[in-house]
């Protein structure tokens, strides 16, 4: 017997055709995004009223797609690109311990800012007064347009002002974004999705640079990807200074839940096996940050570096609650030593931070100072030392007893850096507003 197509099946079929049409339209203007635009697998979902994604599937409402396509088809081009850019910038996975509502708004603003910078036919729209105002603040801030930077701007705003921005920039639903309290299987799947989009982002940048297709739009997106990659590299780099340690926390993987619940059912309030009160976690406990305060290192870049480090410090998955961070300012001698214990002290430090020094660069005094702290017992669990510099200075000859990394803002003389030191090249663009921004 021939199957007769239902109304629901017809609507889903038409919705898939619309999504295919929208993807092709965006591709015609932004060909270097070919892989990214085809990476999400469409799936109908009657519980949502806008596009949504978990990094693998593209959820859509058939009712919304059909209605919007009939009334304002151009909006779907922008909405589709908006969701894909969230994945390229890895917004779904890098929220960490940030406040979810504020982080969602920041991600939407970062993506919409990027799209408005592109000024392509498939996404062109008139800028509202609200958009013009927030874009002007982003440019004046001169710290770039990443979600992390915008998040810091939003935290200083009144709740009502943030709600207005949420309404202005809302485009897709973030309900399927991974959450810290998701199941182990869900978190593992999210990690795989993030790795996949990491590869797609690199490929997208290569495609743009190879053919220079996309023009100014491609240059803007490429700059955003570079900044995001540098932040991600720095976050992953910090994990090299982590240590394995027991932390007070119930570990559900270390006991049999079946026996536990059986005891509760049998005796009322007596489980057969108590959950463990602690679990081993690999986090950062104590390390030193040295800031090169010579004339060759700009205060704006130093402040940007410290703010980015602070964002990572706030994430509970990276640091123990009793972590100690020591910040040294040093040119040819140690100008200031600041010990930070806890998020409140971190906030005060950032608010009151002032760059001291301005002489020549000599890396040796900082290492001598840290060695003295170790001898006196002031540093008992030192995980390592990070030296933020342009790389132009006198390096110590002997290897210290702790891990050491130099973080460079520009190209450096690889032969001058001691072989025992780790090194990471950061992108200065991540602390600045792109020159071709609107």
Short mmCIF file of C-alpha atoms in Angstrom, two decimals:
data_model
loop_
_atom_site.label_atom_id
_atom_site.label_comp_id
_atom_site.label_asym_id
_atom_site.label_seq_id
_atom_site.Cartn_x
_atom_site.Cartn_y
_atom_site.Cartn_z
CA UNK A 1 0.00 0.00 0.00
CA UNK A 2 1.38 3.39 -0.99
CA UNK A 3 2.39 5.59 1.94
CA UNK A 4 0.59 8.93 1.96
CA UNK A 5 2.76 11.77 3.20
CA UNK A 6 1.45 13.45 6.34
CA UNK A 7 1.38 17.19 6.90
CA UNK A 8 4.19 16.86 9.48
CA UNK A 9 6.38 14.91 7.05
CA UNK A 10 5.73 17.44 4.31
CA UNK A 11 6.69 20.35 6.59
CA UNK A 12 9.92 18.63 7.62
CA UNK A 13 10.79 17.88 3.99
CA UNK A 14 10.18 21.51 2.99
CA UNK A 15 12.20 22.74 5.99
CA UNK A 16 15.19 20.64 4.93
CA UNK A 17 14.95 22.10 1.44
CA UNK A 18 14.85 25.61 2.91
CA UNK A 19 17.95 24.95 5.02
CA UNK A 20 19.74 23.60 1.95
CA UNK A 21 18.74 26.73 0.01
CA UNK A 22 19.92 29.00 2.85
CA UNK A 23 23.25 27.20 3.14
CA UNK A 24 23.87 27.60 -0.60
CA UNK A 25 23.03 31.30 -0.49
CA UNK A 26 25.53 31.95 2.31
CA UNK A 27 28.12 29.81 0.54
CA UNK A 28 27.86 31.93 -2.63
CA UNK A 29 29.02 34.99 -0.65
CA UNK A 30 31.42 33.22 1.72
CA UNK A 31 32.92 30.28 -0.19
CA UNK A 32 35.77 29.75 2.28
CA UNK A 33 33.10 28.64 4.80
CA UNK A 34 32.09 25.65 2.68
CA UNK A 35 33.16 22.96 5.17
CA UNK A 36 31.75 24.80 8.19
CA UNK A 37 28.37 25.45 6.56
CA UNK A 38 27.91 21.73 5.88
CA UNK A 39 29.21 20.43 9.22
CA UNK A 40 25.93 20.45 11.15
CA UNK A 41 23.31 17.74 10.53
CA UNK A 42 19.74 19.15 10.46
CA UNK A 43 17.16 17.66 12.84
CA UNK A 44 13.60 18.82 13.49
CA UNK A 45 12.63 19.67 17.06
CA UNK A 46 9.17 20.83 18.07
CA UNK A 47 10.30 22.17 21.46
CA UNK A 48 12.29 25.14 20.15
CA UNK A 49 11.33 28.29 18.26
CA UNK A 50 14.68 29.18 16.64
CA UNK A 51 17.74 27.44 15.28
CA UNK A 52 19.89 25.65 17.88
CA UNK A 53 22.94 23.40 17.94
CA UNK A 54 24.99 21.16 20.21
CA UNK A 55 27.99 21.28 17.89
CA UNK A 56 26.92 18.21 15.93
CA UNK A 57 23.25 18.65 15.07
CA UNK A 58 21.40 21.71 13.78
CA UNK A 59 18.00 21.70 15.49
CA UNK A 60 15.18 23.59 13.82
CA UNK A 61 11.47 24.26 14.21
CA UNK A 62 9.53 23.44 11.04
CA UNK A 63 6.86 25.98 11.94
CA UNK A 64 9.41 28.75 12.44
CA UNK A 65 11.38 27.96 9.29
CA UNK A 66 8.33 27.90 7.02
CA UNK A 67 6.90 31.09 8.54
CA UNK A 68 10.15 33.09 8.44
CA UNK A 69 11.05 31.88 4.95
CA UNK A 70 7.73 33.17 3.70
CA UNK A 71 7.94 36.54 5.47
CA UNK A 72 11.68 37.33 5.69
CA UNK A 73 13.84 34.74 3.93
CA UNK A 74 16.98 36.91 4.20
CA UNK A 75 16.88 36.61 7.99
CA UNK A 76 17.47 32.85 7.75
CA UNK A 77 20.77 33.40 5.93
CA UNK A 78 22.00 35.45 8.83
CA UNK A 79 20.59 33.07 11.46
CA UNK A 80 22.26 30.06 9.82
CA UNK A 81 25.63 31.84 9.67
CA UNK A 82 25.18 33.04 13.26
CA UNK A 83 24.85 29.47 14.57
CA UNK A 84 27.80 28.22 12.51
CA UNK A 85 30.04 31.03 13.80
CA UNK A 86 29.23 30.07 17.39
CA UNK A 87 30.77 26.69 16.57
CA UNK A 88 33.78 28.13 14.74
CA UNK A 89 34.55 30.39 17.71
CA UNK A 90 33.89 27.44 20.08
CA UNK A 91 31.46 29.47 22.18
CA UNK A 92 29.62 26.29 23.15
CA UNK A 93 32.60 24.85 25.01
CA UNK A 94 34.66 27.72 26.48
CA UNK A 95 32.16 29.34 28.85
CA UNK A 96 33.77 27.66 31.85
CA UNK A 97 32.58 29.05 35.19
CA UNK A 98 31.15 32.24 33.71
CA UNK A 99 27.58 33.27 34.48
CA UNK A 100 25.54 31.51 31.73
CA UNK A 101 23.05 34.26 30.91
CA UNK A 102 25.73 36.93 30.57
CA UNK A 103 27.96 34.55 28.58
CA UNK A 104 25.14 33.80 26.12
CA UNK A 105 24.61 37.50 25.46
CA UNK A 106 28.34 38.07 25.00
CA UNK A 107 28.56 35.23 22.47
CA UNK A 108 25.61 36.58 20.48
CA UNK A 109 27.11 40.08 20.40
CA UNK A 110 30.53 38.74 19.32
CA UNK A 111 28.98 36.79 16.44
CA UNK A 112 26.67 39.58 15.31
CA UNK A 113 29.54 42.07 15.46
CA UNK A 114 31.56 39.78 13.18
CA UNK A 115 28.68 39.37 10.73
CA UNK A 116 28.00 43.12 10.63
CA UNK A 117 31.71 43.70 9.98
CA UNK A 118 31.49 41.41 6.94
CA UNK A 119 28.82 43.55 5.26
CA UNK A 120 27.98 40.87 2.69
CA UNK A 121 24.75 40.80 0.60
CA UNK A 122 23.50 37.61 2.27
CA UNK A 123 23.71 39.15 5.76
CA UNK A 124 23.41 42.90 5.17
CA UNK A 125 21.05 44.76 7.49
CA UNK A 126 20.56 48.25 8.90
CA UNK A 127 22.22 48.73 12.28
CA UNK A 128 19.88 49.70 15.09
CA UNK A 129 20.83 52.40 17.57
CA UNK A 130 21.50 49.72 20.24
CA UNK A 131 23.92 47.93 17.95
CA UNK A 132 25.75 51.09 17.00
CA UNK A 133 26.19 51.98 20.69
CA UNK A 134 27.55 48.59 21.81
CA UNK A 135 29.81 48.35 18.74
CA UNK A 136 31.22 51.77 19.60
CA UNK A 137 31.95 50.57 23.15
CA UNK A 138 33.75 47.53 21.74
CA UNK A 139 35.94 49.73 19.56
CA UNK A 140 36.64 52.17 22.38
CA UNK A 141 37.59 49.29 24.68
CA UNK A 142 40.33 48.35 22.21
CA UNK A 143 40.62 44.82 23.56
CA UNK A 144 39.09 43.03 20.57
CA UNK A 145 35.62 41.64 19.96
CA UNK A 146 35.85 38.15 21.42
CA UNK A 147 33.07 36.83 23.64
CA UNK A 148 35.44 36.85 26.65
CA UNK A 149 36.19 40.56 26.21
CA UNK A 150 32.52 41.44 25.68
CA UNK A 151 31.57 39.35 28.72
CA UNK A 152 33.79 41.55 30.90
CA UNK A 153 32.07 44.63 29.48
CA UNK A 154 28.63 43.20 30.25
CA UNK A 155 29.43 42.36 33.86
CA UNK A 156 29.81 46.08 34.53
CA UNK A 157 26.37 46.92 33.09
CA UNK A 158 23.02 47.16 34.85
CA UNK A 159 20.76 44.08 34.53
CA UNK A 160 18.13 46.00 32.58
CA UNK A 161 20.73 47.14 30.04
CA UNK A 162 21.89 43.54 29.59
CA UNK A 163 18.29 42.39 29.08
CA UNK A 164 17.84 44.96 26.30
CA UNK A 165 21.00 43.69 24.61
CA UNK A 166 19.77 40.10 24.96
CA UNK A 167 16.57 41.00 23.11
CA UNK A 168 18.45 42.95 20.45
CA UNK A 169 21.01 40.26 19.65
CA UNK A 170 18.97 37.09 20.18
CA UNK A 171 19.16 34.93 17.05
CA UNK A 172 19.41 31.27 18.01
CA UNK A 173 18.66 29.11 21.06
CA UNK A 174 21.57 28.02 23.27
CA UNK A 175 19.61 25.36 25.17
CA UNK A 176 21.67 22.50 23.69
CA UNK A 177 25.06 23.99 24.56
CA UNK A 178 27.08 21.66 26.86
CA UNK A 179 26.79 22.33 30.61
CA UNK A 180 29.23 21.54 33.40
CA UNK A 181 26.72 19.27 35.17
CA UNK A 182 26.02 17.15 32.07
CA UNK A 183 26.58 13.40 32.24
CA UNK A 184 30.02 11.94 31.63
CA UNK A 185 28.93 10.59 28.23
CA UNK A 186 27.52 13.97 27.19
CA UNK A 187 30.70 15.78 28.20
CA UNK A 188 32.82 13.31 26.25
CA UNK A 189 30.63 13.82 23.19
CA UNK A 190 30.94 17.60 23.63
CA UNK A 191 34.72 17.28 23.77
CA UNK A 192 34.73 15.37 20.48
CA UNK A 193 32.52 18.01 18.88
CA UNK A 194 34.87 20.75 20.04
CA UNK A 195 37.89 18.95 18.57
CA UNK A 196 36.04 18.62 15.28
CA UNK A 197 35.24 22.34 15.16
CA UNK A 198 38.80 23.14 16.10
CA UNK A 199 39.87 21.39 12.89
CA UNK A 200 37.13 23.11 10.88
CA UNK A 201 38.21 26.53 12.17
CA UNK A 202 41.82 25.89 11.14
CA UNK A 203 40.70 24.65 7.73
CA UNK A 204 38.45 27.69 7.29
CA UNK A 205 41.33 30.03 7.99
CA UNK A 206 43.59 28.15 5.57
CA UNK A 207 40.95 28.25 2.84
CA UNK A 208 40.51 31.98 3.29
CA UNK A 209 44.25 32.67 3.20
CA UNK A 210 44.93 30.27 0.33
CA UNK A 211 42.60 31.88 -2.16
CA UNK A 212 42.01 35.19 -0.39
CA UNK A 213 38.35 34.57 -1.16
CA UNK A 214 35.79 36.39 0.89
CA UNK A 215 37.68 39.68 0.66
CA UNK A 216 37.40 41.90 3.72
CA UNK A 217 34.81 39.55 5.27
CA UNK A 218 37.31 36.71 5.12
CA UNK A 219 40.05 38.84 6.65
CA UNK A 220 37.81 39.80 9.58
CA UNK A 221 36.76 36.21 10.26
CA UNK A 222 40.35 35.01 9.90
CA UNK A 223 41.47 37.57 12.51
CA UNK A 224 38.73 36.42 14.90
CA UNK A 225 39.73 32.78 14.45
CA UNK A 226 43.38 33.66 15.12
CA UNK A 227 42.48 35.46 18.34
CA UNK A 228 40.27 32.58 19.47
CA UNK A 229 42.99 30.04 18.64
CA UNK A 230 45.53 31.99 20.67
CA UNK A 231 43.22 32.10 23.69
CA UNK A 232 42.51 28.39 23.37
CA UNK A 233 46.22 27.62 23.04
CA UNK A 234 46.99 29.66 26.14
CA UNK A 235 44.24 27.94 28.15
CA UNK A 236 45.51 24.50 27.11
CA UNK A 237 49.09 25.62 27.72
CA UNK A 238 48.30 26.50 31.34
CA UNK A 239 47.22 22.91 31.95
CA UNK A 240 50.88 21.89 31.64
CA UNK A 241 51.32 23.44 35.10
CA UNK A 242 48.57 21.38 36.69
CA UNK A 243 49.10 18.77 39.41
CA UNK A 244 47.11 15.72 40.45
CA UNK A 245 45.54 16.15 43.86
CA UNK A 246 42.57 14.92 45.87
CA UNK A 247 39.69 17.37 46.06
CA UNK A 248 36.64 17.19 48.31
CA UNK A 249 33.89 16.24 45.91
CA UNK A 250 31.58 13.30 45.46
CA UNK A 251 32.91 11.09 42.66
CA UNK A 252 29.97 9.13 41.12
CA UNK A 253 32.35 6.96 39.10
CA UNK A 254 33.97 5.40 42.17
CA UNK A 255 31.01 3.55 43.66
CA UNK A 256 28.25 1.21 42.50
CA UNK A 257 25.04 3.22 42.35
CA UNK A 258 22.98 0.01 42.20
CA UNK A 259 24.12 -1.19 45.64
CA UNK A 260 23.78 2.33 47.00
CA UNK A 261 20.13 2.75 45.97
CA UNK A 262 19.30 -0.85 46.89
CA UNK A 263 20.39 -0.17 50.47
CA UNK A 264 18.24 2.96 50.60
CA UNK A 265 15.21 1.06 49.35
CA UNK A 266 15.78 -1.87 51.74
CA UNK A 267 16.64 -0.03 54.95
CA UNK A 268 15.14 3.38 54.32
CA UNK A 269 18.18 5.54 55.07
CA UNK A 270 21.12 3.14 55.09
CA UNK A 271 22.97 2.79 51.77
CA UNK A 272 25.12 -0.30 51.34
CA UNK A 273 28.01 1.81 50.02
CA UNK A 274 28.73 5.43 50.81
CA UNK A 275 29.98 7.64 47.98
CA UNK A 276 33.60 8.71 48.25
CA UNK A 277 34.06 12.17 49.70
CA UNK A 278 36.92 13.08 47.38
CA UNK A 279 38.25 12.49 43.91
CA UNK A 280 41.50 13.14 42.15
CA UNK A 281 41.53 16.13 39.83
CA UNK A 282 44.33 17.63 37.77
CA UNK A 283 44.35 21.36 38.35
CA UNK A 284 46.74 24.24 38.88
CA UNK A 285 47.63 24.94 42.52
CA UNK A 286 50.41 27.53 42.57
CA UNK A 287 52.44 29.33 39.92
CA UNK A 288 54.23 32.60 39.23
CA UNK A 289 53.49 35.10 36.46
CA UNK A 290 56.30 37.49 35.59
CA UNK A 291 55.43 40.62 33.57
CA UNK A 292 58.18 42.19 31.49
CA UNK A 293 57.75 45.90 32.28
CA UNK A 294 60.53 47.19 30.05
CA UNK A 295 59.87 49.94 27.51
CA UNK A 296 59.46 47.35 24.77
CA UNK A 297 56.31 45.88 26.33
CA UNK A 298 53.13 47.97 26.11
CA UNK A 299 50.83 48.45 29.11
CA UNK A 300 47.71 47.82 27.04
CA UNK A 301 48.92 44.37 25.97
CA UNK A 302 49.97 43.50 29.52
CA UNK A 303 46.53 44.46 30.84
CA UNK A 304 44.88 42.38 28.13
CA UNK A 305 47.06 39.40 28.98
CA UNK A 306 46.22 39.69 32.69
CA UNK A 307 42.49 39.98 32.02
CA UNK A 308 42.57 36.87 29.84
CA UNK A 309 44.53 35.02 32.54
CA UNK A 310 41.96 36.15 35.12
CA UNK A 311 39.12 34.71 33.04
CA UNK A 312 40.86 31.34 33.04
CA UNK A 313 41.57 31.59 36.78
CA UNK A 314 37.86 32.07 37.47
CA UNK A 315 37.02 28.76 35.86
CA UNK A 316 36.61 26.20 38.65
CA UNK A 317 37.71 23.35 36.37
CA UNK A 318 41.21 24.79 36.03
CA UNK A 319 42.26 25.76 39.55
CA UNK A 320 41.88 24.52 43.12
CA UNK A 321 39.96 26.70 45.56
CA UNK A 322 43.16 27.42 47.52
CA UNK A 323 45.33 28.25 44.50
CA UNK A 324 48.02 30.93 44.97
CA UNK A 325 49.10 33.15 42.08
CA UNK A 326 52.14 35.40 42.47
CA UNK A 327 52.55 38.25 39.96
CA UNK A 328 55.99 39.83 39.60
CA UNK A 329 56.70 43.00 37.64
CA UNK A 330 60.26 43.02 36.42
CA UNK A 331 62.46 44.93 33.93
CA UNK A 332 66.14 44.68 34.95
CA UNK A 333 65.05 44.11 38.56
CA UNK A 334 61.91 42.98 40.39
CA UNK A 335 59.75 46.07 40.77
CA UNK A 336 56.77 44.56 42.60
CA UNK A 337 55.58 41.24 44.03
CA UNK A 338 51.83 40.66 44.42
CA UNK A 339 50.42 37.49 45.99
CA UNK A 340 46.85 36.69 44.95
CA UNK A 341 44.73 34.24 46.94
CA UNK A 342 41.09 33.97 45.87
CA UNK A 343 38.89 35.67 43.30
CA UNK A 344 38.24 38.78 45.40
CA UNK A 345 41.95 39.57 45.62
CA UNK A 346 42.20 38.89 41.89
CA UNK A 347 39.46 41.43 41.14
CA UNK A 348 41.14 44.07 43.32
CA UNK A 349 44.46 43.43 41.64
CA UNK A 350 42.99 43.93 38.17
CA UNK A 351 41.23 47.15 39.21
CA UNK A 352 44.35 48.63 40.82
CA UNK A 353 46.95 47.25 38.41
CA UNK A 354 49.59 49.77 37.36
CA UNK A 355 52.64 48.96 35.25
CA UNK A 356 55.91 49.70 37.07
CA UNK A 357 59.41 49.86 35.65
CA UNK A 358 60.55 50.85 32.18
CA UNK A 359 64.22 49.94 32.19
CA UNK A 360 66.07 47.31 30.18
CA UNK A 361 65.07 43.67 30.08
CA UNK A 362 66.94 41.11 32.16
CA UNK A 363 65.14 37.85 32.90
CA UNK A 364 67.64 36.66 35.55
CA UNK A 365 66.48 38.79 38.54
CA UNK A 366 63.00 37.27 38.44
CA UNK A 367 64.39 33.73 38.57
CA UNK A 368 66.76 34.64 41.40
CA UNK A 369 63.86 36.16 43.33
CA UNK A 370 61.67 33.05 42.88
CA UNK A 371 64.58 30.80 43.93
CA UNK A 372 64.89 32.82 47.14
CA UNK A 373 61.15 32.39 47.78
CA UNK A 374 61.56 28.64 47.42
CA UNK A 375 64.48 28.60 49.83
CA UNK A 376 62.52 30.61 52.41
CA UNK A 377 59.47 28.33 52.02
CA UNK A 378 57.24 31.11 50.69
CA UNK A 379 56.46 28.91 47.65
CA UNK A 380 55.80 25.31 48.65
CA UNK A 381 53.77 23.93 45.74
CA UNK A 382 55.14 25.89 42.79
CA UNK A 383 53.80 24.42 39.57
CA UNK A 384 55.81 26.69 37.29
CA UNK A 385 56.64 30.17 36.06
CA UNK A 386 55.16 32.09 33.11
CA UNK A 387 57.18 34.99 31.71
CA UNK A 388 55.17 37.42 29.55
CA UNK A 389 57.64 39.28 27.31
CA UNK A 390 58.66 40.36 23.83
CA UNK A 391 61.67 38.03 24.13
CA UNK A 392 64.38 40.69 23.97
CA UNK A 393 66.51 40.32 27.09
CA UNK A 394 69.16 38.34 28.95
CA UNK A 395 68.14 34.75 29.68
CA UNK A 396 69.46 32.70 32.62
CA UNK A 397 71.91 29.95 31.70
CA UNK A 398 70.98 27.37 34.33
CA UNK A 399 67.70 25.49 34.27
CA UNK A 400 65.51 26.21 37.34
CA UNK A 401 64.00 23.46 39.46
CA UNK A 402 60.47 24.27 38.21
CA UNK A 403 58.75 24.37 34.83
CA UNK A 404 59.28 27.61 32.94
CA UNK A 405 57.50 29.07 29.93
CA UNK A 406 58.05 32.27 27.96
CA UNK A 407 54.96 33.80 26.35
CA UNK A 408 55.89 35.96 23.36
CA UNK A 409 53.87 38.72 21.72
CA UNK A 410 55.90 38.79 18.52
CA UNK A 411 58.41 36.75 16.57
CA UNK A 412 61.43 35.95 18.72
CA UNK A 413 64.96 34.65 18.33
CA UNK A 414 64.55 30.92 18.85
CA UNK A 415 68.29 30.45 19.32
CA UNK A 416 68.34 32.89 22.25
CA UNK A 417 65.65 31.06 24.25
CA UNK A 418 67.15 28.34 26.48
CA UNK A 419 66.27 24.81 25.30
CA UNK A 420 64.84 23.91 28.73
CA UNK A 421 62.13 26.60 28.53
CA UNK A 422 58.68 26.06 27.05
CA UNK A 423 57.51 28.76 24.67
CA UNK A 424 54.20 29.97 23.27
CA UNK A 425 53.61 32.64 20.63
CA UNK A 426 50.52 34.71 21.44
CA UNK A 427 48.64 36.81 18.92
CA UNK A 428 48.67 40.53 19.82
CA UNK A 429 45.43 40.88 17.80
CA UNK A 430 43.54 39.12 20.56
CA UNK A 431 44.07 42.18 22.77
CA UNK A 432 43.28 44.75 20.10
CA UNK A 433 40.40 45.80 17.92
CA UNK A 434 40.98 44.70 14.28
CA UNK A 435 41.99 47.59 12.00
CA UNK A 436 39.24 46.74 9.52
CA UNK A 437 36.48 46.58 12.13
CA UNK A 438 33.42 48.65 11.50
#
